[in-house]
Structure formats: structure tokens, C-alpha cells
PDB file of C-alpha atoms in Angstrom:
ATOM      1  CA  MET A 850      97.996  94.754 -28.830  1.00 82.00           C
ATOM      2  CA  ASN A 851     100.715  94.537 -26.163  1.00 88.00           C
ATOM      3  CA  ILE A 852      99.065  95.046 -22.780  1.00 92.00           C
ATOM      4  CA  GLU A 853     101.066  96.022 -19.703  1.00 92.00           C
ATOM      5  CA  ARG A 854     100.217  96.753 -16.079  1.00 93.00           C
ATOM      6  CA  ASN A 855     100.477 100.497 -16.736  1.00 94.00           C
ATOM      7  CA  THR A 856      98.288 100.428 -19.859  1.00 95.00           C
ATOM      8  CA  THR A 857      95.194 102.507 -19.198  1.00 96.00           C
ATOM      9  CA  VAL A 858      91.761 100.928 -19.200  1.00 96.00           C
ATOM     10  CA  GLY A 859      90.666 103.370 -21.896  1.00 94.00           C
ATOM     11  CA  GLU A 860      93.575 102.436 -24.178  1.00 93.00           C
ATOM     12  CA  VAL A 861      92.615  98.780 -23.911  1.00 94.00           C
ATOM     13  CA  ALA A 862      88.923  99.453 -24.552  1.00 93.00           C
ATOM     14  CA  ALA A 863      89.699 101.715 -27.527  1.00 92.00           C
ATOM     15  CA  ASN A 864      92.105  99.320 -29.234  1.00 90.00           C
ATOM     16  CA  LEU A 865      90.598  96.020 -28.127  1.00 90.00           C
ATOM     17  CA  PRO A 866      86.790  96.172 -28.456  1.00 86.00           C
ATOM     18  CA  GLY A 867      86.434  92.603 -27.214  1.00 87.00           C
ATOM     19  CA  ALA A 868      87.798  93.684 -23.822  1.00 92.00           C
ATOM     20  CA  VAL A 869      84.640  95.625 -23.044  1.00 91.00           C
ATOM     21  CA  ARG A 870      82.722  92.469 -22.133  1.00 90.00           C
ATOM     22  CA  LEU A 871      85.432  91.466 -19.673  1.00 93.00           C
ATOM     23  CA  PHE A 872      85.436  94.948 -18.134  1.00 94.00           C
ATOM     24  CA  GLU A 873      81.647  94.819 -17.755  1.00 92.00           C
ATOM     25  CA  ARG A 874      81.853  91.400 -16.085  1.00 92.00           C
ATOM     26  CA  LEU A 875      84.574  92.575 -13.680  1.00 94.00           C
ATOM     27  CA  GLN A 876      82.749  95.890 -13.105  1.00 92.00           C
ATOM     28  CA  ILE A 877      85.772  97.872 -14.290  1.00 95.00           C
ATOM     29  CA  ASP A 878      84.909 101.416 -15.347  1.00 94.00           C
ATOM     30  CA  TYR A 879      86.309 101.729 -18.874  1.00 94.00           C
ATOM     31  CA  CYS A 880      84.426 104.900 -19.851  1.00 92.00           C
ATOM     32  CA  CYS A 881      84.613 107.695 -17.243  1.00 91.00           C
ATOM     33  CA  GLY A 882      87.505 105.909 -15.518  1.00 90.00           C
ATOM     34  CA  GLY A 883      89.342 105.100 -18.727  1.00 92.00           C
ATOM     35  CA  ARG A 884      92.386 107.232 -17.876  1.00 92.00           C
ATOM     36  CA  ARG A 885      93.416 104.967 -14.995  1.00 95.00           C
ATOM     37  CA  PRO A 886      96.072 102.231 -15.431  1.00 96.00           C
ATOM     38  CA  LEU A 887      95.062  98.586 -15.137  1.00 96.00           C
ATOM     39  CA  GLU A 888      97.283  98.029 -12.110  1.00 96.00           C
ATOM     40  CA  GLU A 889      95.602 100.804 -10.123  1.00 96.00           C
ATOM     41  CA  VAL A 890      92.084  99.667 -11.009  1.00 96.00           C
ATOM     42  CA  CYS A 891      92.800  96.011 -10.234  1.00 96.00           C
ATOM     43  CA  ARG A 892      94.367  96.899  -6.887  1.00 96.00           C
ATOM     44  CA  GLU A 893      91.290  98.942  -5.955  1.00 95.00           C
ATOM     45  CA  LYS A 894      88.961  96.060  -6.859  1.00 94.00           C
ATOM     46  CA  ASN A 895      91.136  93.336  -5.315  1.00 95.00           C
ATOM     47  CA  LEU A 896      91.689  91.728  -8.704  1.00 95.00           C
ATOM     48  CA  GLY A 897      94.915  90.047  -9.728  1.00 96.00           C
ATOM     49  CA  VAL A 898      96.405  92.416 -12.286  1.00 95.00           C
ATOM     50  CA  ASP A 899      98.521  89.674 -13.886  1.00 95.00           C
ATOM     51  CA  GLU A 900      95.436  87.516 -14.360  1.00 95.00           C
ATOM     52  CA  VAL A 901      93.479  90.414 -15.867  1.00 96.00           C
ATOM     53  CA  VAL A 902      96.364  91.337 -18.186  1.00 95.00           C
ATOM     54  CA  ALA A 903      96.655  87.688 -19.268  1.00 94.00           C
ATOM     55  CA  ALA A 904      92.920  87.498 -19.982  1.00 94.00           C
ATOM     56  CA  LEU A 905      93.100  90.702 -22.022  1.00 93.00           C
ATOM     57  CA  GLN A 906      96.133  89.443 -23.917  1.00 90.00           C
ATOM     58  CA  THR A 907      94.229  86.273 -24.786  1.00 90.00           C
ATOM     59  CA  ILE A 908      91.377  88.391 -26.156  1.00 87.00           C
ATOM     60  CA  SER A 909      93.918  90.395 -28.154  1.00 85.00           C
ATOM     61  CA  ASP A 910      95.496  87.249 -29.582  1.00 82.00           C
ATOM     62  CA  VAL A 911      92.206  85.775 -30.800  1.00 74.00           C
ATOM     63  CA  GLN A 912      90.341  88.952 -31.780  1.00 58.00           C
ATOM     64  CA  PRO A 913      91.923  89.751 -35.175  1.00 53.00           C
ATOM     65  CA  GLY A 914      89.736  88.466 -37.984  1.00 47.00           C
ATOM     66  CA  ASN A 915      86.884  87.194 -35.832  1.00 47.00           C
ATOM     67  CA  GLY A 916      84.650  90.072 -36.944  1.00 48.00           C
ATOM     68  CA  SER A 917      82.590  90.042 -33.749  1.00 55.00           C
ATOM     69  CA  GLU A 918      83.413  93.581 -32.640  1.00 68.00           C
ATOM     70  CA  ARG A 919      83.766  96.741 -34.702  1.00 80.00           C
ATOM     71  CA  ASP A 920      87.121  98.463 -34.192  1.00 86.00           C
ATOM     72  CA  TRP A 921      85.981 102.085 -34.058  1.00 92.00           C
ATOM     73  CA  SER A 922      89.523 103.326 -33.479  1.00 89.00           C
ATOM     74  CA  GLN A 923      90.109 102.853 -37.223  1.00 88.00           C
ATOM     75  CA  ALA A 924      86.876 104.449 -38.454  1.00 93.00           C
ATOM     76  CA  ARG A 925      86.473 107.952 -39.834  1.00 96.00           C
ATOM     77  CA  LEU A 926      85.381 110.307 -37.066  1.00 97.00           C
ATOM     78  CA  ALA A 927      82.357 111.404 -39.094  1.00 96.00           C
ATOM     79  CA  GLU A 928      81.259 107.769 -39.268  1.00 97.00           C
ATOM     80  CA  LEU A 929      81.870 107.261 -35.557  1.00 97.00           C
ATOM     81  CA  ALA A 930      79.887 110.405 -34.692  1.00 98.00           C
ATOM     82  CA  GLU A 931      77.030 109.205 -36.908  1.00 98.00           C
ATOM     83  CA  HIS A 932      77.112 105.823 -35.155  1.00 97.00           C
ATOM     84  CA  ILE A 933      76.998 107.473 -31.716  1.00 97.00           C
ATOM     85  CA  VAL A 934      73.979 109.539 -32.732  1.00 98.00           C
ATOM     86  CA  SER A 935      72.074 106.776 -34.527  1.00 97.00           C
ATOM     87  CA  ARG A 936      72.838 104.038 -32.004  1.00 96.00           C
ATOM     88  CA  HIS A 937      73.361 105.622 -28.597  1.00 97.00           C
ATOM     89  CA  HIS A 938      71.626 109.002 -28.757  1.00 98.00           C
ATOM     90  CA  SER A 939      68.600 107.363 -30.363  1.00 98.00           C
ATOM     91  CA  TYR A 940      68.609 104.671 -27.681  1.00 97.00           C
ATOM     92  CA  VAL A 941      68.653 107.286 -24.902  1.00 98.00           C
ATOM     93  CA  ARG A 942      65.792 109.240 -26.475  1.00 98.00           C
ATOM     94  CA  ARG A 943      63.773 106.060 -26.967  1.00 97.00           C
ATOM     95  CA  GLU A 944      64.360 104.672 -23.480  1.00 98.00           C
ATOM     96  CA  ILE A 945      63.811 107.843 -21.431  1.00 98.00           C
ATOM     97  CA  PRO A 946      60.001 108.008 -21.891  1.00 98.00           C
ATOM     98  CA  ARG A 947      59.640 104.240 -21.502  1.00 98.00           C
ATOM     99  CA  ILE A 948      61.631 104.178 -18.256  1.00 98.00           C
ATOM    100  CA  ASN A 949      59.826 107.331 -17.091  1.00 98.00           C
ATOM    101  CA  ALA A 950      56.524 105.481 -17.419  1.00 98.00           C
ATOM    102  CA  LEU A 951      57.798 102.453 -15.502  1.00 97.00           C
ATOM    103  CA  LEU A 952      59.260 104.611 -12.751  1.00 98.00           C
ATOM    104  CA  GLY A 953      56.105 106.708 -12.472  1.00 97.00           C
ATOM    105  CA  LYS A 954      53.994 103.590 -12.061  1.00 97.00           C
ATOM    106  CA  ILE A 955      56.164 101.979  -9.388  1.00 97.00           C
ATOM    107  CA  CYS A 956      56.433 105.264  -7.469  1.00 97.00           C
ATOM    108  CA  GLU A 957      52.648 105.574  -7.502  1.00 96.00           C
ATOM    109  CA  VAL A 958      52.063 101.999  -6.377  1.00 95.00           C
ATOM    110  CA  HIS A 959      55.078 101.325  -4.128  1.00 96.00           C
ATOM    111  CA  GLY A 960      56.538 104.767  -3.353  1.00 92.00           C
ATOM    112  CA  GLU A 961      55.189 105.050   0.192  1.00 93.00           C
ATOM    113  CA  ARG A 962      56.650 101.682   1.178  1.00 94.00           C
ATOM    114  CA  ARG A 963      59.774 101.646  -1.004  1.00 95.00           C
ATOM    115  CA  LEU A 964      61.273 105.049  -0.228  1.00 96.00           C
ATOM    116  CA  GLU A 965      64.172 104.496  -2.615  1.00 96.00           C
ATOM    117  CA  PHE A 966      61.874 104.801  -5.642  1.00 97.00           C
ATOM    118  CA  PRO A 967      60.977 108.507  -5.217  1.00 97.00           C
ATOM    119  CA  GLU A 968      64.655 109.244  -4.566  1.00 98.00           C
ATOM    120  CA  VAL A 969      65.613 107.332  -7.706  1.00 98.00           C
ATOM    121  CA  ARG A 970      63.061 109.359  -9.668  1.00 98.00           C
ATOM    122  CA  ASN A 971      64.654 112.645  -8.572  1.00 98.00           C
ATOM    123  CA  ILE A 972      68.121 111.476  -9.637  1.00 98.00           C
ATOM    124  CA  TRP A 973      66.784 109.962 -12.859  1.00 98.00           C
ATOM    125  CA  ASN A 974      65.118 113.261 -13.793  1.00 98.00           C
ATOM    126  CA  GLU A 975      68.402 115.088 -13.203  1.00 98.00           C
ATOM    127  CA  LEU A 976      70.329 112.534 -15.264  1.00 98.00           C
ATOM    128  CA  THR A 977      67.963 112.591 -18.229  1.00 98.00           C
ATOM    129  CA  ALA A 978      67.790 116.395 -18.311  1.00 98.00           C
ATOM    130  CA  GLU A 979      71.599 116.523 -18.398  1.00 98.00           C
ATOM    131  CA  LEU A 980      71.809 113.882 -21.127  1.00 98.00           C
ATOM    132  CA  GLU A 981      69.289 115.655 -23.345  1.00 98.00           C
ATOM    133  CA  GLN A 982      71.267 118.903 -23.189  1.00 98.00           C
ATOM    134  CA  HIS A 983      74.530 117.015 -23.635  1.00 98.00           C
ATOM    135  CA  MET A 984      73.382 115.243 -26.787  1.00 98.00           C
ATOM    136  CA  PHE A 985      71.958 118.462 -28.235  1.00 98.00           C
ATOM    137  CA  LYS A 986      75.317 120.234 -27.856  1.00 97.00           C
ATOM    138  CA  GLU A 987      77.197 117.347 -29.407  1.00 97.00           C
ATOM    139  CA  GLU A 988      74.875 117.050 -32.386  1.00 98.00           C
ATOM    140  CA  ARG A 989      74.591 120.778 -33.097  1.00 96.00           C
ATOM    141  CA  ILE A 990      78.107 122.001 -32.296  1.00 94.00           C
ATOM    142  CA  LEU A 991      80.858 119.495 -31.532  1.00 96.00           C
ATOM    143  CA  PHE A 992      80.209 116.648 -33.972  1.00 97.00           C
ATOM    144  CA  PRO A 993      79.685 118.901 -37.029  1.00 95.00           C
ATOM    145  CA  PHE A 994      82.929 120.730 -36.228  1.00 94.00           C
ATOM    146  CA  VAL A 995      84.870 117.476 -35.859  1.00 95.00           C
ATOM    147  CA  SER A 996      83.465 116.138 -39.147  1.00 95.00           C
ATOM    148  CA  GLN A 997      84.369 119.373 -40.947  1.00 93.00           C
ATOM    149  CA  LEU A 998      87.836 119.313 -39.400  1.00 94.00           C
ATOM    150  CA  GLU A 999      88.390 115.743 -40.552  1.00 95.00           C
ATOM    151  CA  SER A1000      87.228 116.558 -44.091  1.00 94.00           C
ATOM    152  CA  TRP A1001      89.575 119.540 -44.292  1.00 92.00           C
ATOM    153  CA  ILE A1002      92.538 117.475 -43.064  1.00 91.00           C
ATOM    154  CA  GLN A1003      91.718 114.923 -45.766  1.00 89.00           C
ATOM    155  CA  GLY A1004      91.725 117.612 -48.446  1.00 86.00           C
ATOM    156  CA  SER A1005      88.080 118.514 -48.956  1.00 84.00           C
ATOM    157  CA  GLY A1006      85.910 121.366 -47.738  1.00 78.00           C
ATOM    158  CA  GLU A1007      86.785 124.662 -46.122  1.00 81.00           C
ATOM    159  CA  GLU A1008      89.029 125.114 -43.112  1.00 82.00           C
ATOM    160  CA  PRO A1009      86.737 124.982 -40.069  1.00 82.00           C
ATOM    161  CA  SER A1010      86.372 127.956 -37.768  1.00 81.00           C
ATOM    162  CA  ALA A1011      85.923 127.068 -34.103  1.00 80.00           C
ATOM    163  CA  PRO A1012      83.673 129.536 -32.240  1.00 82.00           C
ATOM    164  CA  PHE A1013      84.916 127.986 -28.993  1.00 85.00           C
ATOM    165  CA  GLY A1014      88.621 128.624 -29.647  1.00 85.00           C
ATOM    166  CA  SER A1015      90.052 125.135 -29.366  1.00 91.00           C
ATOM    167  CA  VAL A1016      88.189 121.848 -29.632  1.00 94.00           C
ATOM    168  CA  ARG A1017      89.772 120.937 -26.301  1.00 95.00           C
ATOM    169  CA  TYR A1018      87.360 123.265 -24.474  1.00 96.00           C
ATOM    170  CA  PRO A1019      84.034 121.701 -25.507  1.00 96.00           C
ATOM    171  CA  ILE A1020      85.615 118.255 -25.244  1.00 97.00           C
ATOM    172  CA  GLN A1021      86.596 118.879 -21.633  1.00 97.00           C
ATOM    173  CA  ALA A1022      83.076 120.131 -20.952  1.00 97.00           C
ATOM    174  CA  MET A1023      81.656 116.932 -22.477  1.00 97.00           C
ATOM    175  CA  ILE A1024      84.017 114.789 -20.384  1.00 97.00           C
ATOM    176  CA  ASN A1025      82.905 116.618 -17.239  1.00 98.00           C
ATOM    177  CA  GLU A1026      79.288 115.953 -18.171  1.00 98.00           C
ATOM    178  CA  HIS A1027      80.112 112.288 -18.750  1.00 97.00           C
ATOM    179  CA  ASP A1028      81.589 112.142 -15.253  1.00 97.00           C
ATOM    180  CA  SER A1029      78.390 113.650 -13.868  1.00 97.00           C
ATOM    181  CA  ALA A1030      76.223 111.158 -15.776  1.00 97.00           C
ATOM    182  CA  GLY A1031      78.350 108.267 -14.548  1.00 96.00           C
ATOM    183  CA  HIS A1032      78.022 109.514 -10.972  1.00 97.00           C
ATOM    184  CA  LEU A1033      74.238 109.866 -11.228  1.00 98.00           C
ATOM    185  CA  ILE A1034      73.648 106.421 -12.753  1.00 97.00           C
ATOM    186  CA  GLY A1035      75.933 105.038 -10.038  1.00 96.00           C
ATOM    187  CA  GLN A1036      73.776 106.658  -7.356  1.00 98.00           C
ATOM    188  CA  ILE A1037      70.684 105.099  -8.905  1.00 98.00           C
ATOM    189  CA  LYS A1038      72.267 101.649  -8.920  1.00 96.00           C
ATOM    190  CA  GLU A1039      73.310 102.008  -5.283  1.00 96.00           C
ATOM    191  CA  LEU A1040      69.712 102.785  -4.322  1.00 97.00           C
ATOM    192  CA  LEU A1041      68.370  99.768  -6.216  1.00 97.00           C
ATOM    193  CA  THR A1042      70.033  97.066  -4.136  1.00 94.00           C
ATOM    194  CA  ASP A1043      66.648  95.474  -3.383  1.00 94.00           C
ATOM    195  CA  GLN A1044      65.775  93.915  -6.746  1.00 94.00           C
ATOM    196  CA  SER A1045      62.500  92.374  -5.575  1.00 93.00           C
ATOM    197  CA  GLY A1046      59.041  93.516  -6.586  1.00 93.00           C
ATOM    198  CA  CYS A1047      56.235  93.171  -9.099  1.00 95.00           C
ATOM    199  CA  ASN A1048      56.704  92.605 -12.816  1.00 97.00           C
ATOM    200  CA  THR A1049      56.825  96.352 -13.445  1.00 96.00           C
ATOM    201  CA  CYS A1050      59.610  96.692 -10.871  1.00 96.00           C
ATOM    202  CA  LEU A1051      61.553  93.844 -12.449  1.00 97.00           C
ATOM    203  CA  GLU A1052      61.213  95.398 -15.906  1.00 97.00           C
ATOM    204  CA  PHE A1053      62.385  98.730 -14.480  1.00 97.00           C
ATOM    205  CA  PHE A1054      65.480  97.098 -12.940  1.00 97.00           C
ATOM    206  CA  ARG A1055      66.304  95.388 -16.253  1.00 96.00           C
ATOM    207  CA  SER A1056      65.800  98.653 -18.110  1.00 97.00           C
ATOM    208  CA  VAL A1057      68.133 100.571 -15.802  1.00 97.00           C
ATOM    209  CA  ASP A1058      70.775  97.859 -16.241  1.00 96.00           C
ATOM    210  CA  GLY A1059      70.466  98.135 -20.007  1.00 96.00           C
ATOM    211  CA  PHE A1060      70.564 101.927 -19.880  1.00 97.00           C
ATOM    212  CA  GLU A1061      73.718 101.847 -17.759  1.00 96.00           C
ATOM    213  CA  LYS A1062      75.455  99.388 -20.091  1.00 94.00           C
ATOM    214  CA  ASP A1063      74.611 101.464 -23.156  1.00 95.00           C
ATOM    215  CA  LEU A1064      75.808 104.612 -21.375  1.00 96.00           C
ATOM    216  CA  HIS A1065      79.151 102.920 -20.684  1.00 95.00           C
ATOM    217  CA  GLN A1066      79.578 102.110 -24.391  1.00 95.00           C
ATOM    218  CA  HIS A1067      78.400 105.585 -25.402  1.00 96.00           C
ATOM    219  CA  ILE A1068      80.860 107.399 -23.114  1.00 97.00           C
ATOM    220  CA  HIS A1069      83.683 105.000 -24.010  1.00 96.00           C
ATOM    221  CA  LEU A1070      83.399 105.743 -27.729  1.00 96.00           C
ATOM    222  CA  GLU A1071      83.607 109.459 -27.045  1.00 97.00           C
ATOM    223  CA  ASN A1072      86.124 109.666 -24.184  1.00 97.00           C
ATOM    224  CA  ASN A1073      88.526 106.999 -25.424  1.00 96.00           C
ATOM    225  CA  ILE A1074      88.274 107.283 -29.212  1.00 96.00           C
ATOM    226  CA  LEU A1075      86.475 110.279 -30.713  1.00 98.00           C
ATOM    227  CA  PHE A1076      87.722 113.008 -28.378  1.00 98.00           C
ATOM    228  CA  PRO A1077      91.457 112.119 -28.363  1.00 96.00           C
ATOM    229  CA  ARG A1078      91.469 111.747 -32.140  1.00 96.00           C
ATOM    230  CA  ALA A1079      89.674 115.088 -32.580  1.00 96.00           C
ATOM    231  CA  VAL A1080      92.362 116.788 -30.482  1.00 96.00           C
ATOM    232  CA  GLU A1081      95.059 115.203 -32.669  1.00 95.00           C
ATOM    233  CA  LEU A1082      93.322 116.401 -35.830  1.00 93.00           C
ATOM    234  CA  GLU A1083      93.228 119.932 -34.473  1.00 92.00           C
ATOM    235  CA  LYS A1084      96.972 119.739 -33.819  1.00 92.00           C
ATOM    236  CA  GLN A1085      97.486 118.706 -37.444  1.00 90.00           C
ATOM    237  CA  MET A1086      95.419 121.676 -38.610  1.00 86.00           C
ATOM    238  CA  GLN A1087      97.454 124.072 -36.472  1.00 82.00           C
ATOM    239  CA  GLN A1088     100.705 122.682 -37.871  1.00 80.00           C
ATOM    240  CA  ALA A1089      99.563 122.845 -41.502  1.00 66.00           C
TER     241      ALA A1089
END
């Protein structure tokens, strides 16, 4: 992959899976902020854009054939959607009750002294309620339509009928919800600057970090790969 200063973060993440680790280390938003060019992001974070581009180019040069990262940009969309559900949606549903229990315990024990914990709980409840509705809509409406659309383009199945008009409309709604989720998890992280506490607190902090990292991957796969390709498939259907 040829990487330039004006290449967007999302383009790099979509076409160079190995770049995600570098973006995580540099705290570069490659999911909700994937539409921004590298130069703009590096300037904002006081990073040398030439150094970042060089590091990404090195990853690009050594990545082919190493087999360490799955290139989802080349997968069938039905397979990608299944991966998102089985890996990321399942993770969210598994972690929510576990983190709820940790947060409930630390609020009960430390909430009067650590005022950030009750505030975190309010934001966490808002975030998880949004995510549950978001995943439901994807699994029941958007993903089945995209899979049917892909099958029809490839010559099997019936032409899909979109009850929402164009796939662009639910996709934009999903992107907006991703932005909201990214904002809420960011608020939680800002409140958790004091990482001291008992073992339950420490496990909660680790769990939030893991939840945030998985959310980044989850949103990246949708915003930067699945959604743009679904829009292109719809264009092909309209031109057929």
C-alpha cells in the first residue's frame, strides 16, 4: 500500500490491518475518526507525520504473507458481518453484565469517596443501552440486507428490497451511533484518570480498557470496510 500524508486513517486501517496496533499505541482514532487524513491527525497530536507515514510504510512492506492479521477488506461482506456478530457483538453482550457487576460493587463501596464512579455508571448505562439497540438493528435489518444484496450481485438469490430506501440511510444512522458510542467511552476514560484502588477497581479499569479497544476494532470494521463496500454494492445493483 502506498501511504501519503493525505491518506485517511480509515483507508490505512482498512487496507493495512497491521497498522491498527500502531494507531492504538499512538492513540490515533482510526474508527470514528477514520475519515481524517494522516497529516491532520498527526498535527493535532503533535506527531511527526513523516515519521508516522514511514512507520506505516514499513508495516505495509513487511505485512504481505506474514499471516498475523486478517485482511477483512478482501472478505465477503456476509462473512465480515458474521465475524462482527460472533466476535464483537458477542463480546459486548458478554462483557456488559460482568462490567456492570464490577461497577456496581465499586460504586457501593467507594462511591461516596470517589465521586467519579457514580458518574461513570450513568454514562456506562447510557452507552450500553445504545449499543444493545444498535446491535439489534444491525443484526435484524442492516446485515441481512447487505448479505442478500451481495448474494444477488454475485448471481444468486432474489433482488433485495430495501424498506429504508437506500442503504446509505441506515448506514449513516449507524455511523452517527458509532460517534455517540465513541464520545461516551471517551467521557468514561476521562473520568477514570485516577487508576488507583482495590483489586475490584483495578479489574474494572482493565475491563474498560479492553472494552474500549474492542469497540475501536468493531467500529473500524463497519465504518471503514463494511459500510463503504455496501454502498458500492448498492450502486452496482442500481446500474444493473
